mmCIF file of C-alpha atoms in Angstrom:
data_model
loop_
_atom_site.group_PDB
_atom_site.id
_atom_site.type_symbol
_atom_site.label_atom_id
_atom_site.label_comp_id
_atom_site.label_asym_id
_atom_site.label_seq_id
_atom_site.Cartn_x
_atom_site.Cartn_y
_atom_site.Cartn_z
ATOM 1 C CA UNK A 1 0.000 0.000 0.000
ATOM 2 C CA UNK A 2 2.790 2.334 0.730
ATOM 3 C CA UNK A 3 3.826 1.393 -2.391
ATOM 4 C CA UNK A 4 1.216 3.026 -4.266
ATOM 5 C CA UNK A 5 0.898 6.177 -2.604
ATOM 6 C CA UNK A 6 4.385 7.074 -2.908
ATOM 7 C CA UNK A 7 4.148 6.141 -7.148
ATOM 8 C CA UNK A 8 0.705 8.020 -6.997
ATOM 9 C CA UNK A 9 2.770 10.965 -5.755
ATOM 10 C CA UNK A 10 5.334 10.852 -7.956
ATOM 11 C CA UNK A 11 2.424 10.256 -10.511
ATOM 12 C CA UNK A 12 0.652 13.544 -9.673
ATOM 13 C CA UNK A 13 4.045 15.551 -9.308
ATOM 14 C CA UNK A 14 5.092 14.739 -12.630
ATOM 15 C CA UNK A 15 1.726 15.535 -14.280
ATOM 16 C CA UNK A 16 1.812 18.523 -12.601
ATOM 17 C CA UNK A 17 5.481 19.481 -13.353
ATOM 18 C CA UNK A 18 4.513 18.881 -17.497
ATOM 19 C CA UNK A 19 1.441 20.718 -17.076
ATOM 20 C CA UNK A 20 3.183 23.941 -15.010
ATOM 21 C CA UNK A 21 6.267 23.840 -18.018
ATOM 22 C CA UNK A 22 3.651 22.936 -21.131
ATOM 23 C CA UNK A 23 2.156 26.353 -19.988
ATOM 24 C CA UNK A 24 5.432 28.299 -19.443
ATOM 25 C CA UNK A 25 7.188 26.797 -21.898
ATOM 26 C CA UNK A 26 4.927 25.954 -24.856
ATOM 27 C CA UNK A 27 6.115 22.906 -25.832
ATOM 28 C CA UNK A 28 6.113 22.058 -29.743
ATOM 29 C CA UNK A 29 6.073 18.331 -28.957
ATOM 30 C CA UNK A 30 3.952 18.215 -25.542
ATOM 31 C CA UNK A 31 4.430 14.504 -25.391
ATOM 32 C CA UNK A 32 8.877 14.587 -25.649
ATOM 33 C CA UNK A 33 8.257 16.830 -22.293
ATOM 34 C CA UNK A 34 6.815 14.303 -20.545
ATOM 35 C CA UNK A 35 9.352 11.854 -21.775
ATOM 36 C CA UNK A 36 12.388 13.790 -20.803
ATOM 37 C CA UNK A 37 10.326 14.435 -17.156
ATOM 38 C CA UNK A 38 9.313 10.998 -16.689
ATOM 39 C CA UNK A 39 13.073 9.795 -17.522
ATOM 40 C CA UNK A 40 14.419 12.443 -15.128
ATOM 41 C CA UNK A 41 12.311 11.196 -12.111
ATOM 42 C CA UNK A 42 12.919 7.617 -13.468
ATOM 43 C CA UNK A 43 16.765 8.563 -12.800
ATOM 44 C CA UNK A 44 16.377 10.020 -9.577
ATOM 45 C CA UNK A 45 14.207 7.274 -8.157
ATOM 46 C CA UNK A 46 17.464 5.126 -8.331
ATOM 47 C CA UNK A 47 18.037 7.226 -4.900
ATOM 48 C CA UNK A 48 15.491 5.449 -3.422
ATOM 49 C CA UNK A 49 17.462 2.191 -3.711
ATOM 50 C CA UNK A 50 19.575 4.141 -0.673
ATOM 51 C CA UNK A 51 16.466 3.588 1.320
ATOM 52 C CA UNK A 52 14.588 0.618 0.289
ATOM 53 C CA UNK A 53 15.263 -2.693 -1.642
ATOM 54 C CA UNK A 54 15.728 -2.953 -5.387
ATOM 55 C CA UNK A 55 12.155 -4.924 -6.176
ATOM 56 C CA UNK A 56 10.585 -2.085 -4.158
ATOM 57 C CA UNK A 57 12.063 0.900 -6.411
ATOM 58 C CA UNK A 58 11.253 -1.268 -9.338
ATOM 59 C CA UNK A 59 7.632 -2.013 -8.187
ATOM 60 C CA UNK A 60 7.318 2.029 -7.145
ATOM 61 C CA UNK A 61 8.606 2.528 -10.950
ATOM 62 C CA UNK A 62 6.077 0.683 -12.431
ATOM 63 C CA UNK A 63 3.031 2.574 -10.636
ATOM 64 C CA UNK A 64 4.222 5.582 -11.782
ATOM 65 C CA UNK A 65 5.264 4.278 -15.409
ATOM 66 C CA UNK A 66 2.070 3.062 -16.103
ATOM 67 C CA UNK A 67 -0.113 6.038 -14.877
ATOM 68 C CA UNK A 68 2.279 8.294 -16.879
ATOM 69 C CA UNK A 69 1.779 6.319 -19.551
ATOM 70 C CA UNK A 70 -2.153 6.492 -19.240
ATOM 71 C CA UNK A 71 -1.888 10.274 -19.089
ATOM 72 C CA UNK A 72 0.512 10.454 -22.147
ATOM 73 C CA UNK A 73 -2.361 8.522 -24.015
ATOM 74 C CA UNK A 74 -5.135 11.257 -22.423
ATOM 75 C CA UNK A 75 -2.926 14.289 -23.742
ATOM 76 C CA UNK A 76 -4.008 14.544 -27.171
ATOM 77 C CA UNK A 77 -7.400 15.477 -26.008
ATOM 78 C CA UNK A 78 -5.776 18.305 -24.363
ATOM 79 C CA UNK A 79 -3.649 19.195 -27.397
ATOM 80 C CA UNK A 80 -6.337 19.611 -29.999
ATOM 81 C CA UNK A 81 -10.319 19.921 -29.892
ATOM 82 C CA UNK A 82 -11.499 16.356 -29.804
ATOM 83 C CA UNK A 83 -14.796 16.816 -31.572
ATOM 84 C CA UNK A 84 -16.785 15.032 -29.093
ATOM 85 C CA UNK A 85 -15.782 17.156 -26.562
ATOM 86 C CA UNK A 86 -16.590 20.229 -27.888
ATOM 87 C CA UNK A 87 -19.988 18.957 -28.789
ATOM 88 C CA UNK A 88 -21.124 17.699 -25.529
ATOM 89 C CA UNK A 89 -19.695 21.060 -23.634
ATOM 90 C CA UNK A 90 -21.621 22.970 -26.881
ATOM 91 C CA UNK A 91 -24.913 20.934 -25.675
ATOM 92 C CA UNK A 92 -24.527 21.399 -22.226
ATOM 93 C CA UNK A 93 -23.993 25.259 -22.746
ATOM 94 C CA UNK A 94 -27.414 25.073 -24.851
ATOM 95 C CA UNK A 95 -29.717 23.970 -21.556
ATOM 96 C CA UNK A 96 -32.571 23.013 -21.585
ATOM 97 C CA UNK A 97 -33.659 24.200 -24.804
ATOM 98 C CA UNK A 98 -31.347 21.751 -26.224
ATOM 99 C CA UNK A 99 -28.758 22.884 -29.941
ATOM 100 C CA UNK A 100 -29.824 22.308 -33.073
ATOM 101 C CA UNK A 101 -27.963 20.895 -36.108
ATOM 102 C CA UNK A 102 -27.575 24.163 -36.966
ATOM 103 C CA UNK A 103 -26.171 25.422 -33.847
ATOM 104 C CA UNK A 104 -23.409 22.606 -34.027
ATOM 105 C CA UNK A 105 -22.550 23.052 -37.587
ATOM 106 C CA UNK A 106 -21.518 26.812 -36.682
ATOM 107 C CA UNK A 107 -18.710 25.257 -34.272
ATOM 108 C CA UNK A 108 -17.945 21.693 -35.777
ATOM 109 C CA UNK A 109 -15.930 23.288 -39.295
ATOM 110 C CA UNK A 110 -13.753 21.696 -41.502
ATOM 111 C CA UNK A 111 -10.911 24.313 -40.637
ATOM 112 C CA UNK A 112 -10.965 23.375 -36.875
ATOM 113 C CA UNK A 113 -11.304 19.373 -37.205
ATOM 114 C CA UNK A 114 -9.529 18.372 -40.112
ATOM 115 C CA UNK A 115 -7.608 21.661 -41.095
ATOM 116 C CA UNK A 116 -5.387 21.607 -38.090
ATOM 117 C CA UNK A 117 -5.160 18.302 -37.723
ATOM 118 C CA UNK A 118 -3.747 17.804 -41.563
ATOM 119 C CA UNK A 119 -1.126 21.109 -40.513
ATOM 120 C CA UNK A 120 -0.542 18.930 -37.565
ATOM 121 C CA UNK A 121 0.459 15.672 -39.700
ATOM 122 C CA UNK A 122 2.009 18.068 -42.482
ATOM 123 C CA UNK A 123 4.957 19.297 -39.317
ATOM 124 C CA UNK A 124 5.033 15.925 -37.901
ATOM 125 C CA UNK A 125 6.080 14.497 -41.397
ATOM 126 C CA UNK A 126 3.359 12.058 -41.505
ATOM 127 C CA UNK A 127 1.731 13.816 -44.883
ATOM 128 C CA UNK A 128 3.819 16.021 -47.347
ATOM 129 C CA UNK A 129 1.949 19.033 -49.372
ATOM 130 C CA UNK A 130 2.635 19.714 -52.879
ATOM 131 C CA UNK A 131 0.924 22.110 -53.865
ATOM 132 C CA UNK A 132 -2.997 22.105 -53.458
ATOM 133 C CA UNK A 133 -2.490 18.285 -53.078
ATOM 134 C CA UNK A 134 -1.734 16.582 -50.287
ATOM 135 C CA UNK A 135 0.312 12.531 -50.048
ATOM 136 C CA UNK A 136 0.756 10.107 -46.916
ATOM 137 C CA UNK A 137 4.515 9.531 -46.429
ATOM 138 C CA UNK A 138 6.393 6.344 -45.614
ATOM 139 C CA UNK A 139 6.599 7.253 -41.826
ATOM 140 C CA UNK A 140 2.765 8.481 -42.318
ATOM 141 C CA UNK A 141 1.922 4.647 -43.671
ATOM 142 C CA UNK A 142 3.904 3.001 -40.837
ATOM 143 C CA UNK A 143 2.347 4.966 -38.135
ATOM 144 C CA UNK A 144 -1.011 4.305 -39.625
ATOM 145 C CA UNK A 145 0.218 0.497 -40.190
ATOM 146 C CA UNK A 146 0.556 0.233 -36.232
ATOM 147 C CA UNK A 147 -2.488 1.444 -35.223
ATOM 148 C CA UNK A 148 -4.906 -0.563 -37.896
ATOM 149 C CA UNK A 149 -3.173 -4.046 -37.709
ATOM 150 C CA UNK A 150 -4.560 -4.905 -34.566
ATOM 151 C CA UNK A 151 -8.167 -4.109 -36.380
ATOM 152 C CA UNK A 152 -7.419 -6.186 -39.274
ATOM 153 C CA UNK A 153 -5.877 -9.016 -37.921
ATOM 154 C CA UNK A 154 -9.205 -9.033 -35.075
ATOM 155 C CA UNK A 155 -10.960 -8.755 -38.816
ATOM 156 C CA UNK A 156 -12.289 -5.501 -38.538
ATOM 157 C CA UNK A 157 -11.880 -3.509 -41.521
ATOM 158 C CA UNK A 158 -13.743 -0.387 -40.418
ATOM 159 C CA UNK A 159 -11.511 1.648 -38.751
ATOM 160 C CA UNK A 160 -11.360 5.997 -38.452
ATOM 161 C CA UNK A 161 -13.826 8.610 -37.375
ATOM 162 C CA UNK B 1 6.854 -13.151 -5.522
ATOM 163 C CA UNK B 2 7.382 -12.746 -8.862
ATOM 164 C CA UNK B 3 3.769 -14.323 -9.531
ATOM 165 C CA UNK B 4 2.967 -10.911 -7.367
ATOM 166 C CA UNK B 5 4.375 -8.307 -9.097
ATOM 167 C CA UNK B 6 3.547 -9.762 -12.648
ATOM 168 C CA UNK B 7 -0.263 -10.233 -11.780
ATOM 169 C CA UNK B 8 -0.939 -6.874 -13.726
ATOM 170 C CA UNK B 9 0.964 -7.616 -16.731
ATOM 171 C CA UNK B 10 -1.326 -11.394 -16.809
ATOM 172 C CA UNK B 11 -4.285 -9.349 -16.220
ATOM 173 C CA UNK B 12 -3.280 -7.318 -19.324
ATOM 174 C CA UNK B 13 -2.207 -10.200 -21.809
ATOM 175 C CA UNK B 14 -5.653 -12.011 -20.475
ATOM 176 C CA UNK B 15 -7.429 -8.548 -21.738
ATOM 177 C CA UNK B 16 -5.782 -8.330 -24.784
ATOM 178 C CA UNK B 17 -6.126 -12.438 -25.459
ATOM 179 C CA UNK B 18 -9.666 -12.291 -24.885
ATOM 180 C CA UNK B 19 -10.691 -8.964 -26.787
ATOM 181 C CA UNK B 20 -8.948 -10.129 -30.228
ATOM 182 C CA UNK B 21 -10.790 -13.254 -29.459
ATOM 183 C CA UNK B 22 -14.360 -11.175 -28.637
ATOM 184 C CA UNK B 23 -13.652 -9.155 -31.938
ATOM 185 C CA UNK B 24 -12.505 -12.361 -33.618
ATOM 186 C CA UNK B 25 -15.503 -13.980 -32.949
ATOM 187 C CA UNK B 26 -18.344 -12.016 -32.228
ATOM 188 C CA UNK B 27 -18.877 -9.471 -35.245
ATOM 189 C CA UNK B 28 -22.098 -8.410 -33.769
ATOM 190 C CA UNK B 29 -20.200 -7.085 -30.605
ATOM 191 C CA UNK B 30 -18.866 -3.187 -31.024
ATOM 192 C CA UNK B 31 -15.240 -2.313 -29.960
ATOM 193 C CA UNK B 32 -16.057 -0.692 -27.403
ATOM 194 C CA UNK B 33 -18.346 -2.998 -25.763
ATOM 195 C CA UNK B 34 -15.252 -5.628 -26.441
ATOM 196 C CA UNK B 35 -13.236 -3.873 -24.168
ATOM 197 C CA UNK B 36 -15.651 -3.836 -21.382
ATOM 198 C CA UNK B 37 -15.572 -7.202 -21.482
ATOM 199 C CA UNK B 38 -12.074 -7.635 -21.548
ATOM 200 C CA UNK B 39 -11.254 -4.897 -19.280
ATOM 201 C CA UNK B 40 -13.398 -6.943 -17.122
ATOM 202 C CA UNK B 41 -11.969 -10.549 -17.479
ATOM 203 C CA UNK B 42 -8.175 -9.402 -17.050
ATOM 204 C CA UNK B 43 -9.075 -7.593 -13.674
ATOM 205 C CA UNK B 44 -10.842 -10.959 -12.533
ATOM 206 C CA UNK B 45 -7.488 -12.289 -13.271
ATOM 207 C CA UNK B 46 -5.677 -9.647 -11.239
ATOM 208 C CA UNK B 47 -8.290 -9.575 -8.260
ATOM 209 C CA UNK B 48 -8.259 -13.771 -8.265
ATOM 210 C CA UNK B 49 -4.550 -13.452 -8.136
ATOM 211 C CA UNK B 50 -4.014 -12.793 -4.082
ATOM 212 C CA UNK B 51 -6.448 -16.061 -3.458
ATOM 213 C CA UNK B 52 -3.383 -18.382 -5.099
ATOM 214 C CA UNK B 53 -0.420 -16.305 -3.289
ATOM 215 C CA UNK B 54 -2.355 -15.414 -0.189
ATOM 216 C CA UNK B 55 -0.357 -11.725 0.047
ATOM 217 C CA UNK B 56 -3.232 -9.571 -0.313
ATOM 218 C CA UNK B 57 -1.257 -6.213 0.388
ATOM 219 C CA UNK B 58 -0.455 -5.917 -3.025
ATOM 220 C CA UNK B 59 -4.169 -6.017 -4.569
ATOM 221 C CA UNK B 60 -4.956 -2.355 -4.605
ATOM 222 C CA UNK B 61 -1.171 -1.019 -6.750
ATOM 223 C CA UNK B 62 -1.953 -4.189 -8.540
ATOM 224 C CA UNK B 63 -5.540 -3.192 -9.560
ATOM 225 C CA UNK B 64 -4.364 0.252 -10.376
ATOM 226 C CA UNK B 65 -0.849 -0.569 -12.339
ATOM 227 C CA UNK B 66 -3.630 -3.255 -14.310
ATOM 228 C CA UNK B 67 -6.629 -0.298 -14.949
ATOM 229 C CA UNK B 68 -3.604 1.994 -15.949
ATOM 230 C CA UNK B 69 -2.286 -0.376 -18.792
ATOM 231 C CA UNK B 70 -5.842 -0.985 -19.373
ATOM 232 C CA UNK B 71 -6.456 2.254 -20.372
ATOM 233 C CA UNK B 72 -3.538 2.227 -22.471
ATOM 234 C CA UNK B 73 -4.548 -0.680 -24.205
ATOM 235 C CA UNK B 74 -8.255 0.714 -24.655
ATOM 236 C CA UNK B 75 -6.927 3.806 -26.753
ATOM 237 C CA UNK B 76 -4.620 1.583 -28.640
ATOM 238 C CA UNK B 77 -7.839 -0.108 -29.954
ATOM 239 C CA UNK B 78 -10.300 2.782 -29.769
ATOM 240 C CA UNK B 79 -7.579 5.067 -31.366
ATOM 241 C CA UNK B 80 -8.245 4.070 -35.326
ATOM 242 C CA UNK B 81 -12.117 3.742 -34.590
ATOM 243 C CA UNK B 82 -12.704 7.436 -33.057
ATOM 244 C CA UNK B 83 -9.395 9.408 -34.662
ATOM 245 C CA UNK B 84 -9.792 11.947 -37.030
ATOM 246 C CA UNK B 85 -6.046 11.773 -37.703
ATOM 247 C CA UNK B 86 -6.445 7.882 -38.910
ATOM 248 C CA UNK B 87 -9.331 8.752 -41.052
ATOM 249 C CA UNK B 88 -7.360 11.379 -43.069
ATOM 250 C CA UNK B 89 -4.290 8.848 -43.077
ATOM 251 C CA UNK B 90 -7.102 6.227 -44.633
ATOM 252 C CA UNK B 91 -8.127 8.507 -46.918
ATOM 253 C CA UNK B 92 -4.461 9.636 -48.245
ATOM 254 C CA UNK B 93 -3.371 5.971 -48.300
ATOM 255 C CA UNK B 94 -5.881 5.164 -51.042
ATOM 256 C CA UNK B 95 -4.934 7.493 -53.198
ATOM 257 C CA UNK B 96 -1.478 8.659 -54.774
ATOM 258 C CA UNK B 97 -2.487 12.569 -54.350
ATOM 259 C CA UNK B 98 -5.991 14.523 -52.679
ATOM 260 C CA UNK B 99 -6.425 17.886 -53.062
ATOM 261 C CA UNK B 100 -7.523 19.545 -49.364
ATOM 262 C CA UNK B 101 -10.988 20.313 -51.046
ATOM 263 C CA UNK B 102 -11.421 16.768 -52.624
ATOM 264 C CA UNK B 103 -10.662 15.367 -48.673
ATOM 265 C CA UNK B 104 -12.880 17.508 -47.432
ATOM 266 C CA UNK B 105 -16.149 16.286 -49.547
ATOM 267 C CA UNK B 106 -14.946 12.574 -48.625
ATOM 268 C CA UNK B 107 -14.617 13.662 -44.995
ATOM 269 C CA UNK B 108 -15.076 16.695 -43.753
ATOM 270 C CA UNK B 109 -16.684 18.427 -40.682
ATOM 271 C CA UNK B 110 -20.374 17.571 -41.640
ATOM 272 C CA UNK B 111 -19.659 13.458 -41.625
ATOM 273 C CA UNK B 112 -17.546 14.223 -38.296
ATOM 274 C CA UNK B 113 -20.702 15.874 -37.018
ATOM 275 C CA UNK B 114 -22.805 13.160 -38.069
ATOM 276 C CA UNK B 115 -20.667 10.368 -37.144
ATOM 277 C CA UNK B 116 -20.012 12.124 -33.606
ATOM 278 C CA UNK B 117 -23.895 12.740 -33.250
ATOM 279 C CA UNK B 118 -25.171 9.250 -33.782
ATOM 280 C CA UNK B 119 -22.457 7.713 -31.394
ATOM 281 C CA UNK B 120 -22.932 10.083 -28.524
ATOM 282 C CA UNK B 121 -27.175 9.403 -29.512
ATOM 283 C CA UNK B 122 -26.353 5.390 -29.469
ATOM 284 C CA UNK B 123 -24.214 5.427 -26.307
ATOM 285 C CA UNK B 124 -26.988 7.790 -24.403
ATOM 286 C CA UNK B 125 -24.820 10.419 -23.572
ATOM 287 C CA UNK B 126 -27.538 13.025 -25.498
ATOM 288 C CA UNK B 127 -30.889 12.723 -26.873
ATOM 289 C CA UNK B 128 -32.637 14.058 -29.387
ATOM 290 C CA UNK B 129 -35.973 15.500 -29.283
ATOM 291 C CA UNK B 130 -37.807 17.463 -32.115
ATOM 292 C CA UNK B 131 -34.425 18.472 -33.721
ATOM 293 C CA UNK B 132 -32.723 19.444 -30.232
ATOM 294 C CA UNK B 133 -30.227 17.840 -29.068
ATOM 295 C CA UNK B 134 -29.793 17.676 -25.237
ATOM 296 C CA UNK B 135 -27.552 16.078 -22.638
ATOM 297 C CA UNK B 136 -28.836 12.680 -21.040
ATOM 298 C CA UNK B 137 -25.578 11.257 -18.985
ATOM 299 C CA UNK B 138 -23.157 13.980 -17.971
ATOM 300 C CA UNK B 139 -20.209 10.888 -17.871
ATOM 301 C CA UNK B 140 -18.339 11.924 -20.821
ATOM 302 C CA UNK B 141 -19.510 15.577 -20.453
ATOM 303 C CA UNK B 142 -17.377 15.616 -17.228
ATOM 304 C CA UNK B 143 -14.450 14.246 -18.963
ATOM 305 C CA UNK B 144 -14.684 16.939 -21.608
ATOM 306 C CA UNK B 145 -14.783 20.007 -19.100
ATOM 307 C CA UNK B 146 -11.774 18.852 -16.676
ATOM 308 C CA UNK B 147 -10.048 18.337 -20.095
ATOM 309 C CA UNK B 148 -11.626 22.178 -21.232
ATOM 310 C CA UNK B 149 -10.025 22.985 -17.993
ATOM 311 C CA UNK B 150 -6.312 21.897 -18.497
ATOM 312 C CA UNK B 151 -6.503 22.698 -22.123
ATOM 313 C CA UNK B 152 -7.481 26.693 -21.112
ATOM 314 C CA UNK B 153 -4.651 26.123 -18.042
ATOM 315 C CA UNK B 154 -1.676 25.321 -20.649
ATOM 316 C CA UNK B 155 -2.812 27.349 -23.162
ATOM 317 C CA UNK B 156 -3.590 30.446 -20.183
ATOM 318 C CA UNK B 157 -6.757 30.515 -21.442
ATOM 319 C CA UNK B 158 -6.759 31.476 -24.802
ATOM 320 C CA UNK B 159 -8.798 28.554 -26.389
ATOM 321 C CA UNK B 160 -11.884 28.677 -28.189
ATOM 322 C CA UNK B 161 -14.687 25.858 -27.023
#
């Protein structure tokens, strides 16, 4: 048990150290920021093997690892507009009265939800623009390679929304 | 001991065993619902676990290290089924060259709206009544404003939802 609250501390200290520097720093690449934090602490919980044996440090390590590792997976959503998100806080904002299609379409655009996201994939090197026209790049197929194989191997072909 | 501190990494290759298997075999059952159930048979696994060892201390970093990788696992297969990202990367692999306009009319805010609508409408998050769409289950809704929340903290507020 003591275990797990001292991970979950480290756990909420390094969320809370990305989320203090992501602000003050701005990182381009949110997600490398975490890395480099959650390697630092990683390193410096090797001072707890002063203290306490090595399958306890290691056991510590893993807590924290894996919550990290759940929050690096959550960050996206803080990143960029997830467009569920913005229409369930749009909804909520409407009352009672409820939105209409209409009231959605004015804040679910094309520039917003695919725009940015194809700028996004355009400076991570996953699509190149030529032109007007845009192509998927090798490191653009491999990354989408890894995330569909799962689907088509469980033979489920329809994949992206 | 080892048995121990490996009981959430079997709890995870049970979940991820038995969800290719759901998807595998059941083509009536959603992704989603997939993962429930394997979410649900690894932590079994993890929670059965203390009965064979008898060291019950480590149950509750156990359950959480498990939910944590979990959750990991869950976007890994949810990922290509809800991403925007994928869909473009779907729609660029087809095709040698799209024009921004030409990916747009394939997929562009309106079938995101659409897409988004019907989901949130199936899972009864919102309802729809006369053309007004309301929220039913503030779940989700609560995920989306503490995310609102530490999007407006890192970007100090200047974010448009």
């Amino acid at each position: 048990m003591n275990s797990l609250i001292v991970g979950a501390a480290i756990f909420i200290m390094i969320v809370c150290a990305h989320l203090v520097s992501w602000r003050l720093i701005n990182f381009k690449s949110p997600a490398k920021g975490l890395i480099i934090i959650l390697a630092g602490v990683m390193t410096l919980s090797l001072f707890l093997l002063l203290r306490e044996p090595l399958i306890t440090v290691a056991y510590i390590n893993l807590i924290f690892v894996s919550l990290t590792l759940a929050y690096l997976l959550t960050m996206p959503a803080i990143e960029s507009d997830s467009p569920s998100s913005v229409i369930l806080l749009h909804i909520e904002r409407c009352g009672e009265k409820g939105c209409t299609i209409d009231d959605l379409q004015a804040i679910v655009t094309d520039d917003r939800f695919v725009g940015e996201r194809i700028r996004g994939m355009v400076k991570q090197g996953l699509i190149r623009k030529s032109g007007t026209d845009y192509a998927i790049t090798d490191s653009g197929r491999h990354f989408l390679r890894f995330f569909v194989f799962y689907h088509i191997a469980a033979g489920r072909a329809h994949v992206g929304g | 001991m080892l048995l121990i501190f490996s009981s959430p990494l079997i709890g995870l290759l049970i979940n991820i065993l038995v969800n290719f298997s759901v998807l595998r075999l059941s083509k009536g059952t959603g992704v989603v619902s997939s993962l429930g159930y394997s979410t649900a048979a690894g932590l079994l696994v993890v929670l059965a676990m203390p009965i064979y060892t008898q060291e019950f201390e480590h149950l509750p970093p156990n359950s959480v290290i498990y939910l944590a990788l979990s959750y990991c696992f869950f976007h890994f297969v949810h990922i290509p089924v809800a991403s925007v990202r994928i869909r473009v990367l779907l729609e660029l692999a087809k095709r040698t060259k799209v024009s921004e306009a030409e990916l747009l009319r394939t997929y562009g805010a309106s079938h995101i709206l659409e897409f988004r609508l019907k989901r949130l409408t199936d899972t009864g998050q919102i309802a729809e009544t006369s053309g007004a769409f309301t929220t039913k289950v503030k779940r989700i809704y609560y995920v989306a404003a503490v995310l609102a929340t530490l999007k407006r903290f890192v970007n100090r507020g200047e974010v448009q939802l």
